[in-house]
PDB file of C-alpha atoms in Angstrom:
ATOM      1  CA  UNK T  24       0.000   0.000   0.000  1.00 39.00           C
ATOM      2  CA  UNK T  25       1.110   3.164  -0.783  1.00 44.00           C
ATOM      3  CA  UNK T  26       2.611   5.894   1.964  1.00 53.00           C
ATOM      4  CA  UNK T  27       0.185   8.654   2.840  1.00 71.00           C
ATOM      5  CA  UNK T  28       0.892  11.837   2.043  1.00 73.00           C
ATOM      6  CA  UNK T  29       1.059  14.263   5.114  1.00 80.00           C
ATOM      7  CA  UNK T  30      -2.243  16.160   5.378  1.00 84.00           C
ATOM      8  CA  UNK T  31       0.441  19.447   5.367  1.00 86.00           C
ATOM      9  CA  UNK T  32       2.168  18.021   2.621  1.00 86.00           C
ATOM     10  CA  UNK T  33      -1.128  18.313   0.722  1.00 85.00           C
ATOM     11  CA  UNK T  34      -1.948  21.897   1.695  1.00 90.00           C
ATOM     12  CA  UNK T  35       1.847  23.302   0.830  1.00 90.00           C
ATOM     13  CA  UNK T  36       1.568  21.169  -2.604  1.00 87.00           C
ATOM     14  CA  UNK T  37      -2.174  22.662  -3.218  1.00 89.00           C
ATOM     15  CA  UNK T  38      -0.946  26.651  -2.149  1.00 92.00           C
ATOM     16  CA  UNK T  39       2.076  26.223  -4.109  1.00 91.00           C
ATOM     17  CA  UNK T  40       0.016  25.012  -7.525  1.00 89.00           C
ATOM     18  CA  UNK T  41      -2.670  28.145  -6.603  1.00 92.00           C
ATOM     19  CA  UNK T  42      -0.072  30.264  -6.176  1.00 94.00           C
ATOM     20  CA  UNK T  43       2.051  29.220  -9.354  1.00 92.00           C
ATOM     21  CA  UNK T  44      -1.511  29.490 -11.217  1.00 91.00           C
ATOM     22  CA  UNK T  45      -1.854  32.866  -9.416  1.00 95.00           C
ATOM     23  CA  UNK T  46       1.475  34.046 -10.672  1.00 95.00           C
ATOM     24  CA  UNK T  47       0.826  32.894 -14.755  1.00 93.00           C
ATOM     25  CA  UNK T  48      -2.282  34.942 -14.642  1.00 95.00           C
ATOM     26  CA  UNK T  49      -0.576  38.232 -13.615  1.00 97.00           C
ATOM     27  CA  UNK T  50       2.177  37.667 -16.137  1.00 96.00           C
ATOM     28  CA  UNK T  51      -0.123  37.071 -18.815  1.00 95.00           C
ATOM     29  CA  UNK T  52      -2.566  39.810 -17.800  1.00 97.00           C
ATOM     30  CA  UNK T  53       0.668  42.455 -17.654  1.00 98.00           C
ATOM     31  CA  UNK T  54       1.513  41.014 -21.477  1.00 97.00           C
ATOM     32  CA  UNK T  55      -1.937  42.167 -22.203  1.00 97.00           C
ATOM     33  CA  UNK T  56      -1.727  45.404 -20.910  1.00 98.00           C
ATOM     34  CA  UNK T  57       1.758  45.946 -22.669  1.00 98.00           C
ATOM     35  CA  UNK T  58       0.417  44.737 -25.639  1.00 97.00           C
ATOM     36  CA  UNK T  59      -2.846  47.471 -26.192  1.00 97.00           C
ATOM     37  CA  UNK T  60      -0.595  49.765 -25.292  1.00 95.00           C
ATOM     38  CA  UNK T  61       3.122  49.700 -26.155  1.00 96.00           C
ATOM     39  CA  UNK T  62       5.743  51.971 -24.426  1.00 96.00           C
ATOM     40  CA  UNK T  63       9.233  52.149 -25.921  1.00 98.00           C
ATOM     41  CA  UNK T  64      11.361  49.069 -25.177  1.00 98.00           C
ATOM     42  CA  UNK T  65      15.198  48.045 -25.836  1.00 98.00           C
ATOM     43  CA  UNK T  66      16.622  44.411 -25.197  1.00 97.00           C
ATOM     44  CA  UNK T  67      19.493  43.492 -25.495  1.00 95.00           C
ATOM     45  CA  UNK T  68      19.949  40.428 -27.938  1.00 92.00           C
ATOM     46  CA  UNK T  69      16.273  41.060 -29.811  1.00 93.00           C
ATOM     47  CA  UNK T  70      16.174  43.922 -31.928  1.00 93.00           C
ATOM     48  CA  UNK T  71      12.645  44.404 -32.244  1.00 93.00           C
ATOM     49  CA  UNK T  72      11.038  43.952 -28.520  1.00 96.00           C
ATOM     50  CA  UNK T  73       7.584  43.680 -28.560  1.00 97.00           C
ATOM     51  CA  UNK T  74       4.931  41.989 -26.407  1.00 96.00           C
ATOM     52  CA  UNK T  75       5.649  38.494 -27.793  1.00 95.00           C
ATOM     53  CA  UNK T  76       9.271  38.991 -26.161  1.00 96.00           C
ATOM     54  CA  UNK T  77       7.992  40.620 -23.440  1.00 97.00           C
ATOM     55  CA  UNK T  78       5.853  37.513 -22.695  1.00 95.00           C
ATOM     56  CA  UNK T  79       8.686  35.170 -23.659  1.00 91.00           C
ATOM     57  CA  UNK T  80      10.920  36.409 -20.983  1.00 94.00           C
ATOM     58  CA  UNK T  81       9.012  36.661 -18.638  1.00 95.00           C
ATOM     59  CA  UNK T  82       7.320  33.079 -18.575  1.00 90.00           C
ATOM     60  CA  UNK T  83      11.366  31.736 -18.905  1.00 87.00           C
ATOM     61  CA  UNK T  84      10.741  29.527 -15.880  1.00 83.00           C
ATOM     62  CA  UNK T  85      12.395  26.245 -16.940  1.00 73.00           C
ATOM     63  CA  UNK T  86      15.731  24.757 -16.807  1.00 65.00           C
ATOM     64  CA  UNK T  87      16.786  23.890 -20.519  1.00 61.00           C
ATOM     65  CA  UNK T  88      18.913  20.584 -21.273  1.00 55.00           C
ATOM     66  CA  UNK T  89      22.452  20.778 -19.540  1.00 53.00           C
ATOM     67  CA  UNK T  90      21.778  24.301 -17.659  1.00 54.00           C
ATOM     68  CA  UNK T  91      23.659  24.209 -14.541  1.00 55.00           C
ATOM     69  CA  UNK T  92      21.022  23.797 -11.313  1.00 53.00           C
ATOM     70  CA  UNK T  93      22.465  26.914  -9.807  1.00 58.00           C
ATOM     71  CA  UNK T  94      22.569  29.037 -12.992  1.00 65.00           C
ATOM     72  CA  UNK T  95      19.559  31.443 -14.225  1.00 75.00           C
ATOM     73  CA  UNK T  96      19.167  32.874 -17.667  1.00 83.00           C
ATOM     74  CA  UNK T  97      19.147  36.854 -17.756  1.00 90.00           C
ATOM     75  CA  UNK T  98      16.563  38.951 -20.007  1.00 94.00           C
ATOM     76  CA  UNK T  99      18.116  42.554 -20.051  1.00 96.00           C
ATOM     77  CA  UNK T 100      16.123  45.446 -21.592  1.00 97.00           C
ATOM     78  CA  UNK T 101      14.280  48.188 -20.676  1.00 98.00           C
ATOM     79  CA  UNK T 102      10.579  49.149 -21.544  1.00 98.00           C
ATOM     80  CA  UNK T 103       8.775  52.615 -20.584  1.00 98.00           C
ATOM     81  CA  UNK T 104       5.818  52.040 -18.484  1.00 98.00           C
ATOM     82  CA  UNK T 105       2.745  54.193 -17.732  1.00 97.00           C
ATOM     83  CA  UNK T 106       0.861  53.950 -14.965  1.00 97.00           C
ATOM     84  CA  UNK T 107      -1.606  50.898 -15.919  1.00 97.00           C
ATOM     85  CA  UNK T 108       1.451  49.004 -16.954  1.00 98.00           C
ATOM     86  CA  UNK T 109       3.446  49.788 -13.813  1.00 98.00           C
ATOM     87  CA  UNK T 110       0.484  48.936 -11.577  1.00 98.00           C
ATOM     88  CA  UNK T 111       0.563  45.003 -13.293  1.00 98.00           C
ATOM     89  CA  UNK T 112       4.471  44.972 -12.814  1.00 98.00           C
ATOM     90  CA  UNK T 113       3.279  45.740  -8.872  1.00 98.00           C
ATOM     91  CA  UNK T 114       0.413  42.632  -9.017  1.00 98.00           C
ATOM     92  CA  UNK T 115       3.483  40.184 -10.734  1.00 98.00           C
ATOM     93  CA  UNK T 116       5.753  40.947  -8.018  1.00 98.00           C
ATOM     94  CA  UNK T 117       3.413  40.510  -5.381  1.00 98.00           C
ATOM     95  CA  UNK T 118       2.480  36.811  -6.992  1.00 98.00           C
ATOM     96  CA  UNK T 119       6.445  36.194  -7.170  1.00 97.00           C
ATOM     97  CA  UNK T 120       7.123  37.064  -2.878  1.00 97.00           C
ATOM     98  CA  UNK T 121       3.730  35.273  -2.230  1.00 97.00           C
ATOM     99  CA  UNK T 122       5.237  32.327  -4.049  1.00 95.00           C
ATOM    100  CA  UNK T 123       8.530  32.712  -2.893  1.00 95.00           C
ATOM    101  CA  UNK T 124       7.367  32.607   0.760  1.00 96.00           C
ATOM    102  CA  UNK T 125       5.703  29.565  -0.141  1.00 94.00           C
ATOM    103  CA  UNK T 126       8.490  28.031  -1.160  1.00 91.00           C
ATOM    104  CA  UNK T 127      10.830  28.944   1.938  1.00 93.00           C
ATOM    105  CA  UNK T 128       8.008  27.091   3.983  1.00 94.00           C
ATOM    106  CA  UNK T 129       7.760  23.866   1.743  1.00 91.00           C
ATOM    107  CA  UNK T 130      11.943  23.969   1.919  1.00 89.00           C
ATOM    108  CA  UNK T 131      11.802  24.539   5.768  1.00 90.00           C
ATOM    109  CA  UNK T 132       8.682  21.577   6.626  1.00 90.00           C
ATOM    110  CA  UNK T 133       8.516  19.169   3.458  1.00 88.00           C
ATOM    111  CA  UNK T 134      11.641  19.354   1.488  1.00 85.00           C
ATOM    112  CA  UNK T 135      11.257  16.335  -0.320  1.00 85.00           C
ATOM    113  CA  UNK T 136       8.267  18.225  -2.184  1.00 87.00           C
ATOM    114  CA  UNK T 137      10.656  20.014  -4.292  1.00 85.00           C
ATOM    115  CA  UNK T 138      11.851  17.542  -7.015  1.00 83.00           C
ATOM    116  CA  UNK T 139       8.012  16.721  -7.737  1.00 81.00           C
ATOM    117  CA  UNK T 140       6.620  20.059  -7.313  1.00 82.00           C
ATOM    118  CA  UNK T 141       9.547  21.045 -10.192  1.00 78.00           C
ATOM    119  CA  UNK T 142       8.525  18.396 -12.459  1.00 74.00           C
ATOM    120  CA  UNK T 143       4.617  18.403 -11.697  1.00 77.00           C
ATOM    121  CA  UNK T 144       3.854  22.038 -11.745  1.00 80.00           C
ATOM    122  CA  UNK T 145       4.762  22.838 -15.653  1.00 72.00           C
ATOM    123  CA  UNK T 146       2.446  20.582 -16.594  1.00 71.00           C
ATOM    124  CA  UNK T 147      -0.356  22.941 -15.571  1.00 71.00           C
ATOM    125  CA  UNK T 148      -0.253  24.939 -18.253  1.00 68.00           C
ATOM    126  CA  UNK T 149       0.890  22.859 -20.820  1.00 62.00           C
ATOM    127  CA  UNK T 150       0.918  25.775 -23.543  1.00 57.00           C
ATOM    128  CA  UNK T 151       3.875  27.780 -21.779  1.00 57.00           C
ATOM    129  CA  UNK T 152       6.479  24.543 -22.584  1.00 53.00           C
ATOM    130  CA  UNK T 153       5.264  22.693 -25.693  1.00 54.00           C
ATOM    131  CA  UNK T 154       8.320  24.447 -27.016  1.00 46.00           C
ATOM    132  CA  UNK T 155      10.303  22.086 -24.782  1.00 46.00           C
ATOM    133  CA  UNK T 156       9.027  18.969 -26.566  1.00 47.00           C
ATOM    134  CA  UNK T 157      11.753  16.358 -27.950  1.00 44.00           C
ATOM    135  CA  UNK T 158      14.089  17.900 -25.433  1.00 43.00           C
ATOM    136  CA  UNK T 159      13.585  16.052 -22.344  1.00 44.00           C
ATOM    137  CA  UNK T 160      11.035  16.769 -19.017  1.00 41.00           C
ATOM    138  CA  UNK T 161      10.205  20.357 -18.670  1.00 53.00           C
ATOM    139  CA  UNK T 162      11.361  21.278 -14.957  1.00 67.00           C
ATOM    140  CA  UNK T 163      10.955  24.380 -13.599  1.00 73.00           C
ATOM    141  CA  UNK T 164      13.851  26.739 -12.426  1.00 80.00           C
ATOM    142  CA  UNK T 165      12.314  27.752  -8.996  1.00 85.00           C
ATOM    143  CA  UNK T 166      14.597  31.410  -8.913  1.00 86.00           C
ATOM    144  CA  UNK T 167      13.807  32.318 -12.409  1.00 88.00           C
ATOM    145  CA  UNK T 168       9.869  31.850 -10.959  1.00 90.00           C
ATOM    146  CA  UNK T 169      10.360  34.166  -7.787  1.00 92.00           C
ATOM    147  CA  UNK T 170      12.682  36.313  -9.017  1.00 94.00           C
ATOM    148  CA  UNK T 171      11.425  40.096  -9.054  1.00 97.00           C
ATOM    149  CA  UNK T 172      10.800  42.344 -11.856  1.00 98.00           C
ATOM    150  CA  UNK T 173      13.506  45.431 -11.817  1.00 98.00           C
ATOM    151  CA  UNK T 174      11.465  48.522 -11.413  1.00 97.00           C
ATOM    152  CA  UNK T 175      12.679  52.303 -11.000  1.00 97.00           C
ATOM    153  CA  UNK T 176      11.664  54.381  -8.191  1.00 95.00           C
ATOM    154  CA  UNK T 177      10.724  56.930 -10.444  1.00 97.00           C
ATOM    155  CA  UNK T 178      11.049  58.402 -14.085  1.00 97.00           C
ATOM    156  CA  UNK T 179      14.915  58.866 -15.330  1.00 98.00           C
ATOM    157  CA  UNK T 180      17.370  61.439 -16.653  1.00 98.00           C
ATOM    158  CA  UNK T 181      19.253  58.595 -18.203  1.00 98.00           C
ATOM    159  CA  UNK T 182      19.920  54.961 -17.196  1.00 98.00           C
ATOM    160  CA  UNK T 183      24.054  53.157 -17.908  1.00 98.00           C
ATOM    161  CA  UNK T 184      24.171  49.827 -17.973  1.00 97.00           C
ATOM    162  CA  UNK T 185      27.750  47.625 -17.644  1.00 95.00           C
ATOM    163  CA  UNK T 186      28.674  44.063 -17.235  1.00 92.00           C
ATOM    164  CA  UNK T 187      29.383  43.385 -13.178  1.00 85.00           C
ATOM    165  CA  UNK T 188      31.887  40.771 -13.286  1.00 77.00           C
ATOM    166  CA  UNK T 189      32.193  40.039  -9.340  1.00 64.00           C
ATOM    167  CA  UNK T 190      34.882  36.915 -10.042  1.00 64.00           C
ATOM    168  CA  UNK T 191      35.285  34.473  -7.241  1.00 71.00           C
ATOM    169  CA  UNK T 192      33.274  34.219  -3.938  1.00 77.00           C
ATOM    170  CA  UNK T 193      35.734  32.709  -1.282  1.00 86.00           C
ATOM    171  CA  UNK T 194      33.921  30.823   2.085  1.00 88.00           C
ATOM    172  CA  UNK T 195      36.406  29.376   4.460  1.00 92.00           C
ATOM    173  CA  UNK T 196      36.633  25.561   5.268  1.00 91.00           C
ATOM    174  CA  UNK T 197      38.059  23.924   8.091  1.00 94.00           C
ATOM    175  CA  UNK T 198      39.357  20.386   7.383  1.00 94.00           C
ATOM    176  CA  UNK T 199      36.660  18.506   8.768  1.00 93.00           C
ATOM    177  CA  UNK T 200      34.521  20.045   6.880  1.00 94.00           C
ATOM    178  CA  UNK T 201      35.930  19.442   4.027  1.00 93.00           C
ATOM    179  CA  UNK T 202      36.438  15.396   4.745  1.00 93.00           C
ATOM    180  CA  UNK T 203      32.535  15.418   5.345  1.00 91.00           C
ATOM    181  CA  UNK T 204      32.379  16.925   1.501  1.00 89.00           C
ATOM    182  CA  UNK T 205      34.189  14.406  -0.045  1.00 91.00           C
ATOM    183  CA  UNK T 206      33.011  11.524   2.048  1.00 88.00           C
ATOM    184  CA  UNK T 207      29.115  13.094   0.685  1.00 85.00           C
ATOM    185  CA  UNK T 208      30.325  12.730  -2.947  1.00 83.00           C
ATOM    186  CA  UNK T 209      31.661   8.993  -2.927  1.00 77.00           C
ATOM    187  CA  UNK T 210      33.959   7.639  -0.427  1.00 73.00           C
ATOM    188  CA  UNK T 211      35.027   4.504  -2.845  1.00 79.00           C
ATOM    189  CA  UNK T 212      35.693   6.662  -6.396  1.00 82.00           C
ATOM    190  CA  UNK T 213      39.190   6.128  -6.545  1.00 89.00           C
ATOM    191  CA  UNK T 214      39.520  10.329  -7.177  1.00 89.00           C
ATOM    192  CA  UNK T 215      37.520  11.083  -4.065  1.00 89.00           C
ATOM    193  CA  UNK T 216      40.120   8.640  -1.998  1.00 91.00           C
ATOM    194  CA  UNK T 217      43.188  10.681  -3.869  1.00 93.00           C
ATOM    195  CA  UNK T 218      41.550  13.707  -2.747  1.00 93.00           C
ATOM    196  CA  UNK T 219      40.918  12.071   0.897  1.00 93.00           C
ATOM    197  CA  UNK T 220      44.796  11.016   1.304  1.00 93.00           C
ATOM    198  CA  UNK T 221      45.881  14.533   0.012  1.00 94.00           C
ATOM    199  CA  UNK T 222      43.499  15.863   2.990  1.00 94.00           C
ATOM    200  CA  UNK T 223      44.830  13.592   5.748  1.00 93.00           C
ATOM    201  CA  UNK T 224      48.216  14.854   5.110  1.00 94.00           C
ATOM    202  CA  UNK T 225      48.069  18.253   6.364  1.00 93.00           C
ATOM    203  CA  UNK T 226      47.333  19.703   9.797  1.00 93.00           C
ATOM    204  CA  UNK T 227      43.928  19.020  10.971  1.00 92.00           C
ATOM    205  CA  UNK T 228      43.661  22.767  12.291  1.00 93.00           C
ATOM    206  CA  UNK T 229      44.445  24.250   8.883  1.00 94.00           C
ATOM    207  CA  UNK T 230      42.420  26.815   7.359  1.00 94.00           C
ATOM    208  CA  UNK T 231      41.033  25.675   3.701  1.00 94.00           C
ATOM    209  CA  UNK T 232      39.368  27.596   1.050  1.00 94.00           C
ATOM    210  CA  UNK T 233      36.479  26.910  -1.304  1.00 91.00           C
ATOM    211  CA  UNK T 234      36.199  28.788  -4.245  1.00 90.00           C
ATOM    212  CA  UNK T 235      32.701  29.270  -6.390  1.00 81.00           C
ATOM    213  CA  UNK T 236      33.520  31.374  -9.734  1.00 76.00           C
ATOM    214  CA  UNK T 237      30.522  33.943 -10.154  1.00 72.00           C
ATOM    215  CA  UNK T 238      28.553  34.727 -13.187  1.00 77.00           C
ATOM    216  CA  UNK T 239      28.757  38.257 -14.426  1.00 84.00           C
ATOM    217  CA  UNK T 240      26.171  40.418 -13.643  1.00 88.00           C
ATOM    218  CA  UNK T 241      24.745  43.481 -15.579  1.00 93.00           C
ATOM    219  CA  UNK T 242      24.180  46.348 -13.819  1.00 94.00           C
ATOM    220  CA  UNK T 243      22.338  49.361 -14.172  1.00 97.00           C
ATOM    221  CA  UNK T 244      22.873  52.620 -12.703  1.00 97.00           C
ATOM    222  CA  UNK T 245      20.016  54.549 -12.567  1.00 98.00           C
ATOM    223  CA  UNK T 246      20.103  58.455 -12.671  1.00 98.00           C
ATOM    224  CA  UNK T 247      16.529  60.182 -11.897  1.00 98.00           C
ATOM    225  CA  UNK T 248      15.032  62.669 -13.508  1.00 96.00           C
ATOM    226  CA  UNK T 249      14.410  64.654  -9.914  1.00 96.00           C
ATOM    227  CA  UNK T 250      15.992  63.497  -6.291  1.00 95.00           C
ATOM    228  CA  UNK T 251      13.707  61.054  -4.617  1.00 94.00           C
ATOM    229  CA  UNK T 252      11.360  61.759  -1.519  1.00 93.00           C
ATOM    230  CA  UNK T 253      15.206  60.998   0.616  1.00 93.00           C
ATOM    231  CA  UNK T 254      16.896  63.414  -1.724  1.00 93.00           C
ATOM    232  CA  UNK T 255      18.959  60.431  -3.570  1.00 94.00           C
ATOM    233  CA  UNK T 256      19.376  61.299  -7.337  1.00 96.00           C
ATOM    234  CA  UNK T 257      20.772  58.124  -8.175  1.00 96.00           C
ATOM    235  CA  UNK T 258      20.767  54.159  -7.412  1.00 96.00           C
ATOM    236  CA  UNK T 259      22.285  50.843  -8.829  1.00 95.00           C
ATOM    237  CA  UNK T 260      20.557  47.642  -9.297  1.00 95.00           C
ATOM    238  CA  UNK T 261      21.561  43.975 -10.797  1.00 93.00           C
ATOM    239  CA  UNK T 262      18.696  43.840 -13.630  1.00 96.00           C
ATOM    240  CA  UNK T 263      18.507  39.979 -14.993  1.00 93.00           C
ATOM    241  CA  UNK T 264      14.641  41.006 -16.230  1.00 96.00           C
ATOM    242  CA  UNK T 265      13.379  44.037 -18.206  1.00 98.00           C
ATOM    243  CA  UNK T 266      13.807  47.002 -16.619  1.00 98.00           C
ATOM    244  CA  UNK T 267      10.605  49.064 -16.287  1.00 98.00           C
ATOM    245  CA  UNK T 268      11.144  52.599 -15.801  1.00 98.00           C
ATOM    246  CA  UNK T 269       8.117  55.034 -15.642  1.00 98.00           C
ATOM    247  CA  UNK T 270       7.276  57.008 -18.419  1.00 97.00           C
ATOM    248  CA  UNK T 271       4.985  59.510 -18.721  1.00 93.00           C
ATOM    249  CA  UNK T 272       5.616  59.783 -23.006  1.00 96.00           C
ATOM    250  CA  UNK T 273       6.016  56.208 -23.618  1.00 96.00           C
ATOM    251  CA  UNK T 274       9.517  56.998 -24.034  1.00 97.00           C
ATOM    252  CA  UNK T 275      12.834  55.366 -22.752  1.00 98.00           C
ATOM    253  CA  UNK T 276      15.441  57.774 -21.178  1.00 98.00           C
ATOM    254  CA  UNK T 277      18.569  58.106 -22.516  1.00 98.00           C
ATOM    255  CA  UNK T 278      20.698  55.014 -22.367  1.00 98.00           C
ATOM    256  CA  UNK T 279      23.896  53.339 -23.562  1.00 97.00           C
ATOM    257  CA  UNK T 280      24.703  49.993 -25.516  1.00 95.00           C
ATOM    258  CA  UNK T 281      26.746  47.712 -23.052  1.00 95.00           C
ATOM    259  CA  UNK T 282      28.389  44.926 -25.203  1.00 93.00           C
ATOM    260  CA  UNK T 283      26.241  41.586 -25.786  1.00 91.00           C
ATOM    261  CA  UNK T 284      28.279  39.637 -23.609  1.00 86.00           C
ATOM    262  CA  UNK T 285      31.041  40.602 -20.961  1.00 85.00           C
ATOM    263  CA  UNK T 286      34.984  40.778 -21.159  1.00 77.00           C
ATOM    264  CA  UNK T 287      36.927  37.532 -20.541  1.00 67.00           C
ATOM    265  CA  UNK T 288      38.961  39.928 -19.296  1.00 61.00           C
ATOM    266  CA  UNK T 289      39.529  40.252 -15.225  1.00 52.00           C
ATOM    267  CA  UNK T 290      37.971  43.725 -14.766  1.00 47.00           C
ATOM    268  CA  UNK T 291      38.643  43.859 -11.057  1.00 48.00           C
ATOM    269  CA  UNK T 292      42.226  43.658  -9.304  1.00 43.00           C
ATOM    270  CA  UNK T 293      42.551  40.098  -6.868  1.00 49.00           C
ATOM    271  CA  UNK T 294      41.617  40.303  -3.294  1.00 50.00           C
ATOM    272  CA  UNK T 295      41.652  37.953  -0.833  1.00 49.00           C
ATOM    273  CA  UNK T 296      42.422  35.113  -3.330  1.00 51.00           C
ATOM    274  CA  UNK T 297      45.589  36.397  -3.934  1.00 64.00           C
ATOM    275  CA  UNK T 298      46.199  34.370  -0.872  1.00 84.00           C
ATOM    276  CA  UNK T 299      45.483  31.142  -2.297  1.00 89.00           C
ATOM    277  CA  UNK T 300      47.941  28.678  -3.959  1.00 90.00           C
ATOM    278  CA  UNK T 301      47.815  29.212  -7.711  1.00 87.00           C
ATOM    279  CA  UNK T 302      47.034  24.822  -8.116  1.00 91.00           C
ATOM    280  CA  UNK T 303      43.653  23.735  -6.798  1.00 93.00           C
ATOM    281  CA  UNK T 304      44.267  21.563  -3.851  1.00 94.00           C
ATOM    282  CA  UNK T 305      40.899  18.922  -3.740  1.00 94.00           C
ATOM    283  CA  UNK T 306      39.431  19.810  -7.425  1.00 92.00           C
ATOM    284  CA  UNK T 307      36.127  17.943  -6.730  1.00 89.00           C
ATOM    285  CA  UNK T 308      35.228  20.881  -4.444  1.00 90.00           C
ATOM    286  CA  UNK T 309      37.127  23.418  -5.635  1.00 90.00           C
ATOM    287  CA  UNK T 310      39.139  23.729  -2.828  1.00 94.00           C
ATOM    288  CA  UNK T 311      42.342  25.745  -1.966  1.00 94.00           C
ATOM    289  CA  UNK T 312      45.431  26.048   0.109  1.00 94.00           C
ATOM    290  CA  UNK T 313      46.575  29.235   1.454  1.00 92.00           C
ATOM    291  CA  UNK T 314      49.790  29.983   0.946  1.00 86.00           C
ATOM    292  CA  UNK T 315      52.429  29.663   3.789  1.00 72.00           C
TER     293      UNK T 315
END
């Protein structure tokens, strides 16, 4: 006989699919507005943006074959907004936290929900991913689902936009910690035991280093038109969605052309991993030395 389900497993797993539902509806009804009534709008890889993009990007909930668990797609542009339009991009976000916060509390009580809430919940609407047919199960992306809109405080002067390349985030290991991250991978792969050897061989109360490159970022630095209510004139703000900026014209404000894709470049001088040995020290976690 089969297990049965726990009555809050049920009501998490019903709120979740009501708010999911919830959330389509508010993107589609925002595509609606945008689409009677087109403000100016710029992307950055479509030349054309219209309301068919605009809907496009902002249904992009699902992984795509290979896509890295903790990677997300971006969607930069920018689209002037009036007043109807901004007051939809206020509804969407407000679906996105309420489903967020749903989320937190399935990850918190029933964690085992989320492999079958991913795989189960796309098949609501079947229309938003017949364009994933003949390429595997449709899963959904949970971040690229909760992840807010970008939205200006107020209407703009002009609005730059640059490629954030942050590099390397660094968190500290000790070497027990470490041991228990190998010994979670597979204790009896004959490059996990290498890696286990290599870790018994150095002080136990030696400080390690684990080393996650980042994806860039684009950023946009936002000038306003007038100071705000707390007398800032300017702010800066990651924007992996469309920007909306108010407009009373249906205009955009004056902006640049960043590149389509960032420098391989390093744009920003070493910090703290300067301290690191240059040769990865356990490569299954991406683990460093620091040097003596």
């Amino acid at each position: 006989m089969a297990a049965t389900r726990p009555p809050t497993e049920y009501r998490l797993l019903a709120e979740l699919e009501a708010a999911f539902d919830q959330l389509i509806e508010r993107v589609e009804a925002l595509c609606q507005v945008y689409r009677e009534s087109p403000g100016a709008a710029w992307a950055l890889h479509t030349p054309t943006p219209d309301a068919d993009w605009l809907r496009q990007v902002l249904l992009d909930f699902w992984y795509q074959d290979g896509q890295d668990g903790r990677a997300t797609r971006s969607h930069v542009g920018l689209v002037a907004a009036d007043e109807a339009l901004l007051a939809e991009v206020a509804r969407v976000n407000a679906a996105k936290a309420a489903f967020a916060a749903l989320l937190a509390e399935i990850r918190a009580k029933a964690a085992s929900l989320i492999p079958e809430l991913k795989a189960v919940l796309p098949f609501r609407h079947p229309t938003l991913h017949t364009h994933l047919r003949g390429q595997g199960l449709a899963r959904l992306q949970l971040k690229q689902c909760w992840r807010a809109i970008p939205l200006a405080d107020a209407p703009l002067a002009r609005v730059r936009l640059a490629w954030y390349s942050s590099g390397r985030s660094i968190k500290k290991l000790s070497v027990g910690e470490a041991e228990q991250k190998l010994l979670a991978l597979d204790s009896e792969a004959p490059h996990v035991r290498i890696q286990l050897r290599r870790l018994a061989g150095i002080p136990s109360a030696e400080p390690l280093a684990q080393v996650q490159k980042q994806a860039p970022l684009m950023r946009a630095n936002l000038f306003f038109a007038e100071p705000l209510a707390d007398g800032r004139s300017r702010r800066a703000m990651n924007v992996a969605l469309p920007l909306f900026i108010p407009s009373r014209d249906g205009r955009l404000p004056d902006y640049n052309l960043p590149p389509p894709a960032p420098s391989e470049k390093r744009t920003r001088a070493k910090r703290s991993d300067e301290k690191l040995e240059d040769e990865v020290f356990l490569p299954s976690l991406r683990v460093y030395r620091y040097r003596g």
